[in-house]
CSV table of N, CA and C in Angstrom, one decimal:
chain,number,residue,atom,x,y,z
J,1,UNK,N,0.8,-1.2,0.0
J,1,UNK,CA,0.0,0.0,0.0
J,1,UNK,C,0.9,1.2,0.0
J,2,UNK,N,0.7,2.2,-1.3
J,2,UNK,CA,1.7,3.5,-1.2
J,2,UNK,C,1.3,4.1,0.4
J,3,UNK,N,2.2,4.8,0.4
J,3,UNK,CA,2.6,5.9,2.1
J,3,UNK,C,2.1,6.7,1.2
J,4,UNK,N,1.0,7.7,2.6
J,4,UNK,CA,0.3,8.9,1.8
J,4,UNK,C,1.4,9.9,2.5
J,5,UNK,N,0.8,11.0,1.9
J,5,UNK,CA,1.8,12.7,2.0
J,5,UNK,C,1.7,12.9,3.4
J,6,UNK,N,2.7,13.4,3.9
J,6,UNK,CA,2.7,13.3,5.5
J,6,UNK,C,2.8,14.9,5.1
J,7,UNK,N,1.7,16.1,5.4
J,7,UNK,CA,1.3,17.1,5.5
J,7,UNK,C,1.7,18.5,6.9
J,8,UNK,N,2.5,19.2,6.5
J,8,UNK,CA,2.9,20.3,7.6
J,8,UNK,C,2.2,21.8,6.9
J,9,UNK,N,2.7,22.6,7.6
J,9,UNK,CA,2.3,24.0,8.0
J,9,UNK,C,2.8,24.8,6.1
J,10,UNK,N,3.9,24.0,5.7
J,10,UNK,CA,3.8,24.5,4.7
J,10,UNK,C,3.4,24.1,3.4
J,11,UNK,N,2.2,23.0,3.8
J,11,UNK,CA,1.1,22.7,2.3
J,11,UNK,C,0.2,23.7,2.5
J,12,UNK,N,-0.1,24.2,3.4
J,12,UNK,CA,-1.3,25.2,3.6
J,12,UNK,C,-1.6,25.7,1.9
J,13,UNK,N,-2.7,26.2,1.5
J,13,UNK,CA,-3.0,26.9,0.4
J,13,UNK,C,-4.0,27.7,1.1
J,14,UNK,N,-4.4,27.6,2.1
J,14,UNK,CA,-5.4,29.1,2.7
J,14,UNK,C,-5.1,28.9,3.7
J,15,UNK,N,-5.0,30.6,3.9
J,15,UNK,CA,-4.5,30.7,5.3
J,15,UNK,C,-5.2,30.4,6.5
J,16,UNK,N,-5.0,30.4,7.5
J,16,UNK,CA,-5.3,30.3,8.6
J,16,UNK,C,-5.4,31.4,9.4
J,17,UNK,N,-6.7,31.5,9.9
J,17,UNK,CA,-7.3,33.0,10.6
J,17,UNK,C,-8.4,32.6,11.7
J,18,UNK,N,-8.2,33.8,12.8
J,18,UNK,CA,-9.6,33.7,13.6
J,18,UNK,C,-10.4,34.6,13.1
J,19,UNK,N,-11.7,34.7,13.3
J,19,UNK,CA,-12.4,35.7,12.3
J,19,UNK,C,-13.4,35.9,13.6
J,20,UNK,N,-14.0,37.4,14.3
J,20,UNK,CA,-14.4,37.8,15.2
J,20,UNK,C,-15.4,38.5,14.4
J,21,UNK,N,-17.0,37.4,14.4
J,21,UNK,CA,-18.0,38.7,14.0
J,21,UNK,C,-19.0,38.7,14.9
J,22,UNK,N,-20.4,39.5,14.4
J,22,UNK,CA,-21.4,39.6,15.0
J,22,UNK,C,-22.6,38.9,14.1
J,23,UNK,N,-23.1,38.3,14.8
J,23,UNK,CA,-24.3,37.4,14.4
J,23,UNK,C,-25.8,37.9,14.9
J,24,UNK,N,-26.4,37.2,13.8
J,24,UNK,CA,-28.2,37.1,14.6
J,24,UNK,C,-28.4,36.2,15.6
J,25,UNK,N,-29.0,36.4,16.2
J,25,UNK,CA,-29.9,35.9,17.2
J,25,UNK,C,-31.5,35.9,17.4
J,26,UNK,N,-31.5,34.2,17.8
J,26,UNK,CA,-33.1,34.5,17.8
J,26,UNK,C,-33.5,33.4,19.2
J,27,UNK,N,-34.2,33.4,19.9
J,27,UNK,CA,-34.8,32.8,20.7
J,27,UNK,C,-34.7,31.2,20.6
J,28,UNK,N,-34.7,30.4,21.2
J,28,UNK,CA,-34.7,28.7,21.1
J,28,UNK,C,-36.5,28.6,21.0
J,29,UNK,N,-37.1,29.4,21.7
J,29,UNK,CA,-38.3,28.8,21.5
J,29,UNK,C,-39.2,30.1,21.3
J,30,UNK,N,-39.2,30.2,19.9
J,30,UNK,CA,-39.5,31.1,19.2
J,30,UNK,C,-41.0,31.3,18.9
J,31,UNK,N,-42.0,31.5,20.4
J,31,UNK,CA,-43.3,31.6,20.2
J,31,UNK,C,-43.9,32.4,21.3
J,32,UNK,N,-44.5,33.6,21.5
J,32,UNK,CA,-45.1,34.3,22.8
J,32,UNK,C,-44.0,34.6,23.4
J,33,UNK,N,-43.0,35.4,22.4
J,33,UNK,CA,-41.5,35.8,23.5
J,33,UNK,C,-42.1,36.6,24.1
J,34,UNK,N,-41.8,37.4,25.4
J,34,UNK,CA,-41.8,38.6,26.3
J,34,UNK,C,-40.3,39.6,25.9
J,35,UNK,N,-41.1,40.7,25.9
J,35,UNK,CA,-39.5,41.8,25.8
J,35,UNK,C,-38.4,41.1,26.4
J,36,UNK,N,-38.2,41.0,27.7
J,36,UNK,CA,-36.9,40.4,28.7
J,36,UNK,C,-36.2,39.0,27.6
J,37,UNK,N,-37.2,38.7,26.9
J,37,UNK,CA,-36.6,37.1,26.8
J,37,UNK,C,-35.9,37.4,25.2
J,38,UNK,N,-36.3,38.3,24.7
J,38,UNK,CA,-35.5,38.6,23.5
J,38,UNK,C,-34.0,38.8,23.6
J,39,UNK,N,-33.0,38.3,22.5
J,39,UNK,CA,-31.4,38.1,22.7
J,39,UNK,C,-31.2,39.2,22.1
J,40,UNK,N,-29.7,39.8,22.1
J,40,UNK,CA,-28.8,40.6,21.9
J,40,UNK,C,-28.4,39.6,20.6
J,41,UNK,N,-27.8,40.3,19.5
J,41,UNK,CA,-26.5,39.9,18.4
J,41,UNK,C,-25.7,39.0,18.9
J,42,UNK,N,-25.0,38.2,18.9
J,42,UNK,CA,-24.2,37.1,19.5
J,42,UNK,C,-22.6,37.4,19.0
J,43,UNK,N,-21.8,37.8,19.4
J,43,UNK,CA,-20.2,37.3,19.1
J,43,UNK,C,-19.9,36.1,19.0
J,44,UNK,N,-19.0,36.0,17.7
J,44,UNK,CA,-19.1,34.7,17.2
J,44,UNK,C,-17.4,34.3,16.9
J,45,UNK,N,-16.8,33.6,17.3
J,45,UNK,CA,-14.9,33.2,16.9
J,45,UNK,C,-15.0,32.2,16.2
J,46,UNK,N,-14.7,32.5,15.1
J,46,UNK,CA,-14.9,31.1,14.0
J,46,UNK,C,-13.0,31.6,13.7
J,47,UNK,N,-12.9,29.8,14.2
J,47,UNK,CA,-11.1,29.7,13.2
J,47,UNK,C,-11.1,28.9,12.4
J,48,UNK,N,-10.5,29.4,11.2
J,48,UNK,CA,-10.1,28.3,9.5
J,48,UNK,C,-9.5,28.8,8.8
J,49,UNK,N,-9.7,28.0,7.9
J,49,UNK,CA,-8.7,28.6,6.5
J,49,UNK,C,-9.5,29.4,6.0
J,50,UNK,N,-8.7,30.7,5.7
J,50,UNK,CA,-9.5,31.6,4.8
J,50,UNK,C,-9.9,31.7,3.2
J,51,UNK,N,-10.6,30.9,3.1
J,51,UNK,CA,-10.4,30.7,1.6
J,51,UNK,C,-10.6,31.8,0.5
J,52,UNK,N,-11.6,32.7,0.8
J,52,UNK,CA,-12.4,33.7,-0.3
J,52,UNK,C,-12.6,34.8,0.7
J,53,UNK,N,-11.9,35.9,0.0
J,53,UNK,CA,-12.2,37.5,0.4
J,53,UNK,C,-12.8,38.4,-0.7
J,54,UNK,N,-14.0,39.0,-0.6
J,54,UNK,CA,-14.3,40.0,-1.0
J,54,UNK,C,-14.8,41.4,-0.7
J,55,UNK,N,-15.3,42.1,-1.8
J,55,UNK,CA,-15.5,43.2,-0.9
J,55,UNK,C,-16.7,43.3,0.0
J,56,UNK,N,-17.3,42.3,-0.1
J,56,UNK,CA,-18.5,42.1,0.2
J,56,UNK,C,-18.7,41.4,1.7
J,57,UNK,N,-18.2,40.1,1.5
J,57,UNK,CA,-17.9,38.9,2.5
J,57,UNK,C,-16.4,37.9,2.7
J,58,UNK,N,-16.6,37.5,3.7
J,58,UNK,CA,-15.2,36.7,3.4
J,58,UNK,C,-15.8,34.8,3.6
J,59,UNK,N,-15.5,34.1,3.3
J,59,UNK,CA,-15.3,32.4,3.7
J,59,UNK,C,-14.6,32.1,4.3
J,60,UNK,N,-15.1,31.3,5.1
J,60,UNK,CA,-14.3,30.3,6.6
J,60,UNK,C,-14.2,28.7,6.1
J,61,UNK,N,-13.4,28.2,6.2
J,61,UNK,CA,-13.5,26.7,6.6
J,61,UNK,C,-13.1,26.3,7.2
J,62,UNK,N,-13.7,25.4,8.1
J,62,UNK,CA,-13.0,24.6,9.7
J,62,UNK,C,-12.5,23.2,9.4
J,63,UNK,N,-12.5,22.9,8.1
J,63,UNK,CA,-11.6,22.2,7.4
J,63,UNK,C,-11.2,22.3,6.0
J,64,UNK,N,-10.2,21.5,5.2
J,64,UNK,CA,-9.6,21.7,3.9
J,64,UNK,C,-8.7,20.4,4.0
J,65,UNK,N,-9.5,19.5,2.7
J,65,UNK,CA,-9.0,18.3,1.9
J,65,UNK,C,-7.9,18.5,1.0
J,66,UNK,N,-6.6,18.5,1.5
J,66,UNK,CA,-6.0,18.6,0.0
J,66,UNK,C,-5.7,18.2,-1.0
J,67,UNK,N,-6.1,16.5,-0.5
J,67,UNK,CA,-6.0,15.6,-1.7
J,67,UNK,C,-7.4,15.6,-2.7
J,68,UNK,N,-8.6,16.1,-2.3
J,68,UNK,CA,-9.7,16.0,-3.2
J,68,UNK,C,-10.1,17.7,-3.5
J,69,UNK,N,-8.9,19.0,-2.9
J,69,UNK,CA,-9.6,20.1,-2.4
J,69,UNK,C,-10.8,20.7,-2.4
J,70,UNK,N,-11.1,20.1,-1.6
J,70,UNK,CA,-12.5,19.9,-0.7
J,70,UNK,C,-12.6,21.2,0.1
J,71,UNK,N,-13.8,21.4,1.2
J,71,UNK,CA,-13.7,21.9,2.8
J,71,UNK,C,-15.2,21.6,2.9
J,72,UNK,N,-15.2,21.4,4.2
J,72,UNK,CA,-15.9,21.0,5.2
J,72,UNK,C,-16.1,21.8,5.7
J,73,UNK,N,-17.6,22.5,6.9
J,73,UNK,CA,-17.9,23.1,8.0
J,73,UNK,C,-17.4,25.0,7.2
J,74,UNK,N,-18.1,25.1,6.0
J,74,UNK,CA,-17.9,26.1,5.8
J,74,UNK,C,-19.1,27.1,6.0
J,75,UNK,N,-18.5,28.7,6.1
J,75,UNK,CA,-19.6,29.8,6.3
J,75,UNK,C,-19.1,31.0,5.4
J,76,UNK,N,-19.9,31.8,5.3
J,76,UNK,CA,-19.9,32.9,4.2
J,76,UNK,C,-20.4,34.0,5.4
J,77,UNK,N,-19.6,35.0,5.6
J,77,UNK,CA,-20.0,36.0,6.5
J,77,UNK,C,-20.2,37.5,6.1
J,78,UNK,N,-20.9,38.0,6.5
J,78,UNK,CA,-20.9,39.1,5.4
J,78,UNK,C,-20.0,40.3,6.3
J,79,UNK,N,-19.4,41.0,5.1
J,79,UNK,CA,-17.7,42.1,5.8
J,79,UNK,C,-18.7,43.1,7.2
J,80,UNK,N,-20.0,43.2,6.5
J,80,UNK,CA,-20.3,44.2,7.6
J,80,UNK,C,-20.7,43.9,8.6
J,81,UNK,N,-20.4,41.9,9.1
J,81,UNK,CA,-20.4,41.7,10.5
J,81,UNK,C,-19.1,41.5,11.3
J,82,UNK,N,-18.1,41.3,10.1
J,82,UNK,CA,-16.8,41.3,10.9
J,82,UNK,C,-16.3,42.5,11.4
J,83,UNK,N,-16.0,42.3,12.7
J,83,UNK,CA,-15.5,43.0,13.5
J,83,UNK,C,-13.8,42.8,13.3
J,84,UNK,N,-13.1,41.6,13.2
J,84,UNK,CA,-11.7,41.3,13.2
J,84,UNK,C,-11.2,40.1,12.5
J,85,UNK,N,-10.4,40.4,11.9
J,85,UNK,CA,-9.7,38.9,11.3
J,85,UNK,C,-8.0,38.6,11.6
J,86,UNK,N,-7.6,37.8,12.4
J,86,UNK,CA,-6.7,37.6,12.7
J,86,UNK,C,-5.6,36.9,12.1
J,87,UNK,N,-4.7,36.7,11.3
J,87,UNK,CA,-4.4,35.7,11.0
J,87,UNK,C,-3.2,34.4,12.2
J,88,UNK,N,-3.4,33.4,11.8
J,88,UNK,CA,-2.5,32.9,12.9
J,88,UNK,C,-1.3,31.9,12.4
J,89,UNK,N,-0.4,32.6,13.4
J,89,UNK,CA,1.0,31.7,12.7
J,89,UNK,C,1.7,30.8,13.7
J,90,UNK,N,1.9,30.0,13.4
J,90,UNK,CA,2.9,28.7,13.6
J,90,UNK,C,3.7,29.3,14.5
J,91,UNK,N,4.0,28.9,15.6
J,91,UNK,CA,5.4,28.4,16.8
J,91,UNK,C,5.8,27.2,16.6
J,92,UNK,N,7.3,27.1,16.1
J,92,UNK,CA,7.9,25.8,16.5
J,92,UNK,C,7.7,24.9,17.5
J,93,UNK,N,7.5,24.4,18.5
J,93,UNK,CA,7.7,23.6,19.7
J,93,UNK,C,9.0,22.8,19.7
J,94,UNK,N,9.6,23.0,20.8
J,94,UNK,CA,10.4,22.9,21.1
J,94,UNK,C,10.8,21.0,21.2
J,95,UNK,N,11.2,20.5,20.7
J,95,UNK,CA,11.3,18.8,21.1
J,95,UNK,C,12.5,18.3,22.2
């Protein structure tokens, strides 16, 4: 059986970012709410690969296939909820 590609920090093809936005919110049980019981916007930390920036919105994936390039557990956010995007980089660890 061939040995598959044993994958590090520099196969990446999208980067890697935390992305800090604001989200909707709505009630769990969404019937005869009372004022009090109504939510706030929610803060949301989504970290992935960044795959798609525009001027519009950016794309998240909380994963990325490189052998089929694929992703998984993807979102589309729109720019005017992001509050921050961080990118994040690699520390060696020490052996």
């Amino acid at each position: 059986m061939p040995q598959k590609k044993q994958y590090s920090t520099k196969d990446l093809k999208y980067p890697l970012a935390l992305v800090v936005w604001s989200d909707s919110c709505e009630p769990a049980d969404n019937a005869e709410v009372e004022v009090h019981e109504i939510p706030e916007p929610q803060i949301i930390m989504q970290a992935g690969h960044l795959v798609k920036q525009t001027s519009d919105y950016i794309t998240v994936a909380g994963a990325w296939k490189p052998e089929c390039e694929t992703f998984d557990y993807v979102i589309t956010i729109p720019r005017h909820a992001v509050l921050r995007i961080e990118r994040l980089n690699f520390v060696q660890a020490e052996s």
